[in-house]
Amino acid sequence: MAAARAVSNHTTRKFSDIATEVAGYADVAKQIIDLAVFGAAQNRSYRRLADFTDAIGNRVSGSHNLEMAIKYMYNAMTQDGLDVHLEPVKIPHWVRGKESAEMIAPRAKSLAILGLGSSVGTPPEGIEAEVLVVQSFEELKRRASEAMGRIVVFNQPFVSYGETVAYRAYGASEAAKEGALATLIRSITPFSINSPHTGWQDYQAGVKRIPSACITVEDAELMWRMAQRGQKIVVRLTMGAKTLPDADSFNTVVEITGWQHPEQVVLLSGHLDSWDVGQGAMDDGGGAMISWEALSLIKDLGLRPRRTLRTVLWTAEEQGGVGAQQYYNLHKVNMSNFDLVMESDLGTFTPVALQFTGSDAARKVMAEVVKLLFPINTTKLEAHGEGTDISPWMQAGVPGASLHVADNRYFWFHHSEGDTMTVQDPQAMNLCSALWAVVAYVVADLQDMLPR
């Protein structure tokens, strides 16, 4: 009923009144920005991220490292004077094991690989077979008779992550349908220095499960050129990958309770797990840190909004938003009290805009809110909030927002050994933290919830 009332009094207030109300936050917004970008909190989110990733390293779903990461963040945020609790969930536990690949013919060459998440392993002696190189699913279908008993190499060009990732996700099952023994998939990246990029892959029900790994852009193109010359290519692949029983884990939740409507929530988030390579600094250590930093900034300024600000650090996002889906199942009963859900999972480089999904009326309010970011020149509101972890809420009609950053290099490092602190910039993280804090605080403190 409270939510229904909040929505109904929105319709009774003139939009000009709401715009005036939002504009009244200019001073508070400037205080938050000054603290994050120039003040005592300058570079704090970067330092927190470095301390965390240097201490823990990567933290794949089900691993001891992920357990350690959750404990680390629970303690760090508690020491920061925030109200922290853990919510238990079950998560997948896939283990890479030892893995290697080499080309035997037409010449000897070792191949840099990373097995794909959920892949089965090979027999202990490995799989040695002739290779079929294709550049698309269509070509695989056309040449299906050649795939039987072969290792299928996909050398698909990179168009965009959203489009090209289908080869990583479904390549194994598509090749298995044609009798392939294993798949090697060109890494989903626009740039490579012989770096394989891992990620989750999905077996189709009722299709034989065959081993699947990613290879480098360079090796995929090399084998494609050899195949074009009519050369016979033979590869030996060995993978010790296996899936263990689901593990116990937690979503990490930290709050500043609202003074007037504590039951109503603005949610900020990033995910705490990563792949088992690199440091997971970019994906998604940065998103997790700015979601903590936003609450720190608000607390440091002695601010307390009308509604509750809740930061959730998700577990097992990389396996398909597993922790977040269980959070949604548990909390959707209170759907009407979720005002805005926010997620940062495309890097914390220099912010460009806020992406937003919601009603036209809510979009008008958010367009006023981002005007408060004039001091850091990020007043743009774009369509389509995105994020694996907040998508169930957005699909159910809750307004959602995500951070659009200068991410042209994001997929260079994504899911690879290259995802380390070296790709992070303290100044960019200051700006992301300021944007995140201003948007969350103002929306949580407005008289009315965003209209659905």
Short mmCIF file of C-alpha atoms in Angstrom, two decimals:
data_model
loop_
_atom_site.label_atom_id
_atom_site.label_comp_id
_atom_site.label_asym_id
_atom_site.label_seq_id
_atom_site.Cartn_x
_atom_site.Cartn_y
_atom_site.Cartn_z
CA MET A 1 0.00 0.00 0.00
CA ALA A 2 2.83 2.39 0.85
CA ALA A 3 4.27 1.82 -2.61
CA ALA A 4 0.88 2.28 -4.22
CA ARG A 5 0.52 5.56 -2.31
CA ALA A 6 4.02 6.61 -3.36
CA VAL A 7 3.11 5.97 -6.98
CA SER A 8 -0.25 7.72 -6.67
CA ASN A 9 1.07 10.90 -5.04
CA HIS A 10 3.54 11.08 -7.91
CA THR A 11 0.66 11.53 -10.30
CA THR A 12 -0.83 14.29 -8.16
CA ARG A 13 2.42 16.33 -8.03
CA LYS A 14 3.34 18.45 -11.02
CA PHE A 15 6.55 17.44 -12.77
CA SER A 16 7.87 20.99 -12.36
CA ASP A 17 7.62 20.51 -8.56
CA ILE A 18 9.64 17.28 -8.75
CA ALA A 19 12.25 18.96 -10.98
CA THR A 20 12.55 21.79 -8.43
CA GLU A 21 12.88 19.24 -5.61
CA VAL A 22 15.71 17.43 -7.44
CA ALA A 23 17.48 20.71 -8.25
CA GLY A 24 17.47 21.43 -4.51
CA TYR A 25 20.08 18.66 -4.07
CA ALA A 26 22.78 20.56 -6.01
CA ASP A 27 24.71 21.46 -2.84
CA VAL A 28 24.61 17.93 -1.42
CA ALA A 29 25.65 16.49 -4.79
CA LYS A 30 28.61 18.89 -4.90
CA GLN A 31 29.63 17.86 -1.36
CA ILE A 32 29.63 14.19 -2.36
CA ILE A 33 31.58 14.92 -5.55
CA ASP A 34 34.13 17.12 -3.74
CA LEU A 35 34.74 14.45 -1.07
CA ALA A 36 35.17 11.66 -3.65
CA VAL A 37 37.19 13.52 -6.27
CA PHE A 38 39.21 16.14 -4.37
CA GLY A 39 38.71 15.48 -0.65
CA ALA A 40 39.75 12.98 2.02
CA ALA A 41 38.16 10.09 0.09
CA GLN A 42 40.17 10.78 -3.09
CA ASN A 43 41.59 7.50 -4.52
CA ARG A 44 40.08 5.53 -1.63
CA SER A 45 38.07 3.13 -3.80
CA TYR A 46 41.20 2.41 -5.86
CA ARG A 47 43.27 1.74 -2.71
CA ARG A 48 40.55 -0.51 -1.31
CA LEU A 49 40.44 -2.45 -4.59
CA ALA A 50 44.24 -2.83 -4.69
CA ASP A 51 44.38 -3.99 -1.05
CA PHE A 52 41.57 -6.49 -1.68
CA THR A 53 42.72 -7.97 -5.01
CA ASP A 54 46.39 -8.08 -3.97
CA ALA A 55 45.44 -9.93 -0.76
CA ILE A 56 42.90 -12.37 -2.23
CA GLY A 57 43.68 -12.66 -5.96
CA ASN A 58 41.07 -14.22 -8.23
CA ARG A 59 37.98 -15.83 -6.69
CA VAL A 60 35.98 -18.20 -8.82
CA SER A 61 32.61 -19.60 -7.71
CA GLY A 62 33.03 -22.42 -5.18
CA SER A 63 36.69 -21.66 -4.41
CA HIS A 64 38.40 -21.09 -1.06
CA ASN A 65 39.50 -17.70 -2.45
CA LEU A 66 35.88 -16.61 -2.88
CA GLU A 67 35.15 -17.62 0.74
CA MET A 68 38.17 -15.56 1.83
CA ALA A 69 36.98 -12.61 -0.32
CA ILE A 70 33.55 -12.61 1.36
CA LYS A 71 35.13 -12.71 4.85
CA TYR A 72 37.55 -9.93 3.86
CA MET A 73 34.75 -7.65 2.64
CA TYR A 74 32.50 -8.43 5.61
CA ASN A 75 35.31 -7.38 7.98
CA ALA A 76 36.42 -4.34 5.95
CA MET A 77 32.91 -2.90 5.62
CA THR A 78 32.14 -3.59 9.29
CA GLN A 79 35.35 -1.74 10.26
CA ASP A 80 34.14 1.11 8.04
CA GLY A 81 31.23 1.51 10.49
CA LEU A 82 28.55 0.14 8.17
CA ASP A 83 25.81 -2.37 8.95
CA VAL A 84 26.81 -5.64 7.18
CA HIS A 85 25.18 -9.08 7.01
CA LEU A 86 25.54 -12.21 4.89
CA GLU A 87 22.71 -14.06 3.10
CA PRO A 88 23.43 -17.74 2.34
CA VAL A 89 23.12 -19.17 -1.19
CA LYS A 90 24.23 -22.31 -3.09
CA ILE A 91 26.63 -21.83 -5.99
CA PRO A 92 28.29 -23.96 -8.73
CA HIS A 93 31.75 -25.40 -8.07
CA TRP A 94 33.63 -26.03 -11.30
CA VAL A 95 37.37 -26.73 -11.13
CA ARG A 96 39.71 -26.15 -14.08
CA GLY A 97 42.39 -28.73 -13.23
CA LYS A 98 45.54 -29.12 -15.34
CA GLU A 99 45.09 -28.33 -19.02
CA SER A 100 47.21 -28.07 -22.15
CA ALA A 101 46.94 -28.16 -25.90
CA GLU A 102 49.45 -28.53 -28.68
CA MET A 103 49.35 -28.67 -32.44
CA ILE A 104 51.07 -31.86 -33.66
CA ALA A 105 50.70 -31.23 -37.43
CA PRO A 106 51.48 -29.60 -39.78
CA ARG A 107 54.12 -28.50 -37.23
CA ALA A 108 54.65 -28.68 -33.50
CA LYS A 109 53.35 -25.66 -31.57
CA SER A 110 52.00 -25.24 -28.05
CA LEU A 111 48.59 -23.53 -27.89
CA ALA A 112 47.62 -21.16 -25.06
CA ILE A 113 44.19 -22.28 -23.78
CA LEU A 114 41.73 -21.67 -20.98
CA GLY A 115 39.03 -24.26 -20.39
CA LEU A 116 35.51 -22.83 -20.34
CA GLY A 117 33.41 -22.83 -17.17
CA SER A 118 31.23 -25.96 -16.75
CA SER A 119 33.24 -27.86 -19.39
CA VAL A 120 33.87 -31.55 -18.89
CA GLY A 121 37.46 -32.80 -18.97
CA THR A 122 39.13 -35.08 -21.50
CA PRO A 123 40.21 -38.65 -20.74
CA PRO A 124 43.53 -38.61 -18.78
CA GLU A 125 45.52 -39.32 -21.97
CA GLY A 126 43.80 -36.41 -23.71
CA ILE A 127 42.11 -36.23 -27.10
CA GLU A 128 44.24 -36.25 -30.25
CA ALA A 129 42.33 -35.60 -33.45
CA GLU A 130 42.25 -33.85 -36.78
CA VAL A 131 40.85 -30.31 -36.71
CA LEU A 132 37.94 -28.78 -38.63
CA VAL A 133 38.11 -24.96 -38.67
CA VAL A 134 34.85 -23.05 -39.21
CA GLN A 135 34.00 -19.35 -39.01
CA SER A 136 30.31 -19.59 -38.10
CA PHE A 137 27.56 -21.92 -36.93
CA GLU A 138 26.23 -21.81 -40.51
CA GLU A 139 29.55 -23.12 -41.86
CA LEU A 140 29.51 -25.88 -39.23
CA LYS A 141 26.03 -26.94 -40.42
CA ARG A 142 27.18 -26.86 -44.06
CA ARG A 143 30.23 -28.99 -43.31
CA ALA A 144 28.57 -31.24 -40.71
CA SER A 145 29.81 -34.43 -42.40
CA GLU A 146 33.44 -33.26 -41.82
CA ALA A 147 32.93 -32.67 -38.08
CA MET A 148 32.49 -36.32 -37.03
CA GLY A 149 35.44 -37.48 -34.90
CA ARG A 150 37.18 -34.10 -35.19
CA ILE A 151 38.12 -31.25 -32.87
CA VAL A 152 36.11 -28.27 -34.13
CA VAL A 153 37.91 -24.91 -34.02
CA PHE A 154 35.63 -21.85 -34.20
CA ASN A 155 37.40 -18.85 -35.78
CA GLN A 156 34.42 -16.48 -35.68
CA PRO A 157 35.20 -12.75 -36.14
CA PHE A 158 34.53 -10.44 -33.17
CA VAL A 159 31.44 -8.32 -33.95
CA SER A 160 30.40 -7.32 -30.42
CA TYR A 161 30.52 -9.17 -27.14
CA GLY A 162 26.73 -9.56 -27.02
CA GLU A 163 26.64 -11.17 -30.47
CA THR A 164 29.91 -13.12 -30.58
CA VAL A 165 29.65 -14.65 -27.09
CA ALA A 166 27.12 -17.15 -28.52
CA TYR A 167 30.11 -19.13 -29.87
CA ARG A 168 31.60 -19.48 -26.40
CA ALA A 169 28.23 -20.28 -24.83
CA TYR A 170 26.87 -22.78 -27.37
CA GLY A 171 29.85 -23.88 -29.51
CA ALA A 172 30.42 -27.17 -27.67
CA SER A 173 26.82 -28.40 -27.98
CA GLU A 174 26.51 -27.27 -31.61
CA ALA A 175 29.70 -29.16 -32.52
CA ALA A 176 28.69 -32.21 -30.44
CA LYS A 177 25.44 -32.49 -32.44
CA GLU A 178 27.63 -33.12 -35.50
CA GLY A 179 29.77 -35.75 -33.75
CA ALA A 180 32.76 -33.56 -32.77
CA LEU A 181 35.07 -34.80 -29.97
CA ALA A 182 35.94 -31.36 -28.54
CA THR A 183 35.80 -27.65 -29.37
CA LEU A 184 38.42 -24.90 -29.31
CA ILE A 185 36.83 -21.47 -29.50
CA ARG A 186 38.51 -18.24 -30.55
CA SER A 187 38.53 -15.95 -27.50
CA ILE A 188 35.71 -13.38 -27.40
CA THR A 189 37.85 -10.25 -27.66
CA PRO A 190 38.63 -7.53 -30.23
CA PHE A 191 42.35 -7.43 -29.26
CA SER A 192 44.89 -10.06 -28.37
CA ILE A 193 48.52 -10.50 -27.43
CA ASN A 194 48.21 -14.29 -27.51
CA SER A 195 45.86 -14.13 -24.50
CA PRO A 196 43.08 -16.69 -24.03
CA HIS A 197 39.84 -15.41 -22.43
CA THR A 198 37.66 -17.81 -20.44
CA GLY A 199 33.96 -17.62 -19.52
CA TRP A 200 30.91 -19.74 -18.83
CA GLN A 201 29.52 -22.11 -21.44
CA ASP A 202 26.15 -23.85 -21.51
CA TYR A 203 25.56 -27.46 -22.49
CA GLN A 204 22.20 -28.13 -24.15
CA ALA A 205 20.05 -30.78 -22.50
CA GLY A 206 20.14 -34.13 -24.29
CA VAL A 207 23.33 -33.30 -26.24
CA LYS A 208 26.59 -35.15 -25.54
CA ARG A 209 28.92 -33.05 -23.36
CA ILE A 210 32.30 -32.55 -25.00
CA PRO A 211 35.34 -30.64 -23.68
CA SER A 212 35.49 -26.97 -24.61
CA ALA A 213 38.30 -24.42 -24.23
CA CYS A 214 39.08 -21.02 -25.64
CA ILE A 215 42.22 -20.40 -27.68
CA THR A 216 43.86 -17.15 -28.72
CA VAL A 217 42.80 -15.05 -31.69
CA GLU A 218 46.29 -15.63 -33.14
CA ASP A 219 46.09 -19.44 -32.96
CA ALA A 220 42.52 -19.52 -34.31
CA GLU A 221 43.59 -17.44 -37.31
CA LEU A 222 46.75 -19.51 -37.79
CA MET A 223 44.77 -22.76 -37.98
CA TRP A 224 42.20 -21.15 -40.27
CA ARG A 225 44.97 -20.07 -42.70
CA MET A 226 46.48 -23.57 -42.60
CA ALA A 227 43.06 -25.08 -43.31
CA GLN A 228 42.57 -22.66 -46.23
CA ARG A 229 45.82 -24.05 -47.71
CA GLY A 230 44.41 -27.56 -47.41
CA GLN A 231 46.92 -28.59 -44.73
CA LYS A 232 45.94 -31.36 -42.33
CA ILE A 233 45.91 -30.00 -38.75
CA VAL A 234 46.16 -32.32 -35.75
CA VAL A 235 45.79 -31.13 -32.14
CA ARG A 236 46.19 -32.89 -28.79
CA LEU A 237 43.97 -31.48 -26.01
CA THR A 238 44.19 -32.44 -22.32
CA MET A 239 41.79 -30.99 -19.74
CA GLY A 240 41.36 -32.02 -16.10
CA ALA A 241 38.17 -29.98 -15.64
CA LYS A 242 35.38 -31.26 -13.41
CA THR A 243 32.22 -30.12 -11.67
CA LEU A 244 31.95 -30.76 -7.93
CA PRO A 245 28.76 -30.58 -5.80
CA ASP A 246 27.32 -27.08 -5.30
CA ALA A 247 29.12 -25.04 -2.64
CA ASP A 248 27.82 -22.83 0.17
CA SER A 249 28.35 -19.12 -0.33
CA PHE A 250 26.87 -15.73 0.55
CA ASN A 251 25.65 -12.50 -0.97
CA THR A 252 27.24 -9.71 1.10
CA VAL A 253 24.75 -7.00 2.10
CA VAL A 254 25.55 -3.59 3.63
CA GLU A 255 23.04 -0.88 4.51
CA ILE A 256 22.38 2.67 5.60
CA THR A 257 18.83 2.47 6.97
CA GLY A 258 16.39 5.12 5.79
CA TRP A 259 15.03 7.51 8.40
CA GLN A 260 11.50 7.79 7.04
CA HIS A 261 10.81 4.71 4.87
CA PRO A 262 13.33 2.09 6.04
CA GLU A 263 11.39 -0.64 4.21
CA GLN A 264 11.87 1.10 0.83
CA VAL A 265 15.20 0.37 -0.87
CA VAL A 266 17.61 1.80 -3.41
CA LEU A 267 19.97 -1.06 -4.23
CA LEU A 268 23.55 -0.63 -5.52
CA SER A 269 25.63 -3.60 -6.58
CA GLY A 270 28.62 -5.28 -8.16
CA HIS A 271 29.76 -8.91 -8.01
CA LEU A 272 32.48 -10.24 -5.73
CA ASP A 273 33.35 -13.43 -7.60
CA SER A 274 35.59 -13.46 -10.70
CA TRP A 275 37.14 -15.99 -13.04
CA ASP A 276 40.15 -18.01 -11.88
CA VAL A 277 42.65 -15.94 -13.89
CA GLY A 278 44.06 -12.44 -13.37
CA GLN A 279 42.95 -10.55 -10.26
CA GLY A 280 39.31 -9.80 -11.09
CA ALA A 281 40.15 -6.13 -10.53
CA MET A 282 38.12 -4.85 -13.49
CA ASP A 283 35.49 -7.63 -13.57
CA ASP A 284 34.10 -6.90 -11.14
CA GLY A 285 36.26 -5.75 -8.23
CA GLY A 286 35.80 -2.13 -9.34
CA GLY A 287 32.00 -2.37 -9.43
CA ALA A 288 31.96 -3.94 -5.97
CA MET A 289 34.28 -1.27 -4.55
CA ILE A 290 32.37 1.76 -5.88
CA SER A 291 29.15 0.23 -4.50
CA TRP A 292 30.81 0.11 -1.05
CA GLU A 293 32.46 3.52 -1.56
CA ALA A 294 29.10 5.17 -2.35
CA LEU A 295 27.83 4.22 1.12
CA SER A 296 31.12 5.31 2.74
CA LEU A 297 30.87 8.75 1.13
CA ILE A 298 27.28 9.22 2.32
CA LYS A 299 28.15 8.01 5.85
CA ASP A 300 31.29 10.23 6.00
CA LEU A 301 29.17 13.30 5.19
CA GLY A 302 26.69 12.41 7.95
CA LEU A 303 23.89 12.02 5.42
CA ARG A 304 20.95 9.67 5.91
CA PRO A 305 18.31 9.39 3.19
CA ARG A 306 14.56 8.81 3.65
CA ARG A 307 14.85 5.31 2.19
CA THR A 308 17.36 2.55 2.86
CA LEU A 309 20.53 2.42 0.75
CA ARG A 310 21.51 -1.21 0.31
CA THR A 311 24.70 -2.40 -1.37
CA VAL A 312 24.79 -6.06 -2.40
CA LEU A 313 28.02 -7.74 -3.46
CA TRP A 314 26.76 -10.71 -5.47
CA THR A 315 28.30 -14.16 -5.46
CA ALA A 316 28.59 -16.44 -8.53
CA GLU A 317 27.63 -13.84 -11.12
CA GLU A 318 29.99 -15.39 -13.68
CA GLN A 319 27.99 -18.64 -13.66
CA GLY A 320 24.89 -16.76 -14.81
CA GLY A 321 23.87 -14.48 -11.94
CA VAL A 322 23.38 -17.42 -9.55
CA GLY A 323 23.65 -15.51 -6.25
CA ALA A 324 21.52 -12.66 -7.58
CA GLN A 325 18.73 -14.98 -8.77
CA GLN A 326 18.47 -16.51 -5.28
CA TYR A 327 18.43 -12.99 -3.77
CA TYR A 328 15.57 -12.07 -6.12
CA ASN A 329 13.62 -15.23 -5.25
CA LEU A 330 13.98 -14.42 -1.55
CA HIS A 331 13.15 -10.69 -1.73
CA LYS A 332 10.68 -10.36 -4.64
CA VAL A 333 7.82 -10.59 -2.13
CA ASN A 334 8.82 -6.97 -1.27
CA MET A 335 9.00 -5.95 -4.94
CA SER A 336 6.82 -2.85 -4.46
CA ASN A 337 9.38 -1.46 -1.97
CA PHE A 338 12.33 -1.63 -4.39
CA ASP A 339 12.66 1.92 -5.71
CA LEU A 340 15.72 1.53 -7.98
CA VAL A 341 18.22 -1.30 -8.59
CA MET A 342 21.73 -0.37 -9.78
CA GLU A 343 24.63 -2.51 -11.02
CA SER A 344 28.18 -1.76 -12.13
CA ASP A 345 29.70 -4.66 -14.11
CA LEU A 346 31.23 -3.17 -17.25
CA GLY A 347 34.32 -1.63 -15.70
CA THR A 348 35.01 1.48 -13.64
CA PHE A 349 36.85 3.48 -16.28
CA THR A 350 35.95 7.15 -16.88
CA PRO A 351 32.14 7.44 -16.59
CA VAL A 352 30.25 8.67 -19.65
CA ALA A 353 26.58 8.33 -18.70
CA LEU A 354 23.98 6.60 -16.56
CA GLN A 355 21.96 3.92 -18.35
CA PHE A 356 18.36 3.62 -17.20
CA THR A 357 15.37 1.31 -17.67
CA GLY A 358 11.99 2.43 -16.35
CA SER A 359 8.72 4.18 -17.15
CA ASP A 360 8.67 7.45 -19.12
CA ALA A 361 7.72 9.31 -15.94
CA ALA A 362 10.64 7.74 -14.05
CA ARG A 363 13.00 8.58 -16.91
CA LYS A 364 12.00 12.25 -16.65
CA VAL A 365 12.88 12.22 -12.93
CA MET A 366 16.22 10.47 -13.59
CA ALA A 367 17.07 12.99 -16.32
CA GLU A 368 16.78 15.69 -13.63
CA VAL A 369 18.89 13.64 -11.16
CA VAL A 370 21.83 13.27 -13.57
CA LYS A 371 21.89 17.06 -14.10
CA LEU A 372 23.34 17.16 -10.56
CA LEU A 373 26.46 15.48 -12.01
CA PHE A 374 27.31 18.63 -13.96
CA PRO A 375 30.54 19.17 -11.91
CA ILE A 376 31.96 15.91 -13.30
CA ASN A 377 30.42 16.30 -16.75
CA THR A 378 28.29 13.11 -16.73
CA THR A 379 24.79 14.56 -17.17
CA LYS A 380 23.76 12.12 -19.89
CA LEU A 381 20.96 9.60 -19.33
CA GLU A 382 20.92 6.72 -21.81
CA ALA A 383 18.39 3.98 -22.51
CA HIS A 384 18.66 0.44 -21.13
CA GLY A 385 20.07 -0.21 -17.70
CA GLU A 386 21.92 -3.50 -17.90
CA GLY A 387 23.37 -6.17 -15.67
CA THR A 388 22.96 -9.91 -15.21
CA ASP A 389 22.30 -9.47 -11.50
CA ILE A 390 19.59 -6.79 -11.69
CA SER A 391 17.83 -8.09 -14.82
CA PRO A 392 15.21 -10.16 -12.88
CA TRP A 393 14.09 -6.97 -11.10
CA MET A 394 13.98 -4.92 -14.32
CA GLN A 395 12.02 -7.66 -16.11
CA ALA A 396 9.49 -7.46 -13.26
CA GLY A 397 9.12 -3.68 -13.76
CA VAL A 398 11.48 -2.27 -11.10
CA PRO A 399 13.48 0.71 -12.44
CA GLY A 400 17.13 -0.22 -13.10
CA ALA A 401 20.35 1.70 -13.71
CA SER A 402 23.89 0.84 -14.76
CA LEU A 403 27.12 2.70 -15.28
CA HIS A 404 28.26 3.46 -18.84
CA VAL A 405 32.02 4.02 -18.83
CA ALA A 406 34.66 4.56 -21.54
CA ASP A 407 34.84 0.80 -21.95
CA ASN A 408 36.44 0.43 -25.39
CA ARG A 409 39.28 -1.56 -23.79
CA TYR A 410 37.12 -3.59 -21.41
CA PHE A 411 37.04 -6.74 -23.55
CA TRP A 412 40.81 -6.59 -24.14
CA PHE A 413 41.28 -7.74 -20.54
CA HIS A 414 37.93 -9.42 -19.76
CA HIS A 415 38.14 -12.97 -18.29
CA SER A 416 41.89 -13.15 -18.95
CA GLU A 417 45.18 -13.05 -17.03
CA GLY A 418 45.24 -9.36 -18.04
CA ASP A 419 42.42 -8.38 -15.64
CA THR A 420 44.66 -6.88 -12.93
CA MET A 421 45.07 -3.62 -11.01
CA THR A 422 47.22 -2.36 -13.88
CA VAL A 423 44.10 -1.63 -15.96
CA GLN A 424 42.50 0.46 -13.19
CA ASP A 425 42.82 4.24 -12.81
CA PRO A 426 42.28 5.93 -9.42
CA GLN A 427 40.85 9.16 -10.86
CA ALA A 428 38.32 7.26 -13.00
CA MET A 429 37.24 5.29 -9.93
CA ASN A 430 36.78 8.56 -7.97
CA LEU A 431 34.40 9.79 -10.69
CA CYS A 432 32.49 6.49 -10.80
CA SER A 433 32.13 6.52 -7.00
CA ALA A 434 30.86 10.12 -7.03
CA LEU A 435 28.28 9.38 -9.76
CA TRP A 436 27.11 6.19 -8.01
CA ALA A 437 26.78 7.94 -4.61
CA VAL A 438 24.95 11.03 -5.91
CA VAL A 439 22.40 9.04 -7.93
CA ALA A 440 21.73 6.54 -5.13
CA TYR A 441 21.45 9.14 -2.38
CA VAL A 442 19.20 11.57 -4.25
CA VAL A 443 16.79 8.87 -5.49
CA ALA A 444 16.65 7.39 -1.96
CA ASP A 445 15.91 10.80 -0.42
CA LEU A 446 13.27 12.16 -2.81
CA GLN A 447 9.78 12.62 -1.41
CA ASP A 448 8.33 9.96 -3.73
CA MET A 449 9.52 6.66 -5.15
CA LEU A 450 10.20 6.53 -8.89
CA PRO A 451 6.93 5.97 -10.74
CA ARG A 452 6.55 2.48 -12.25
#
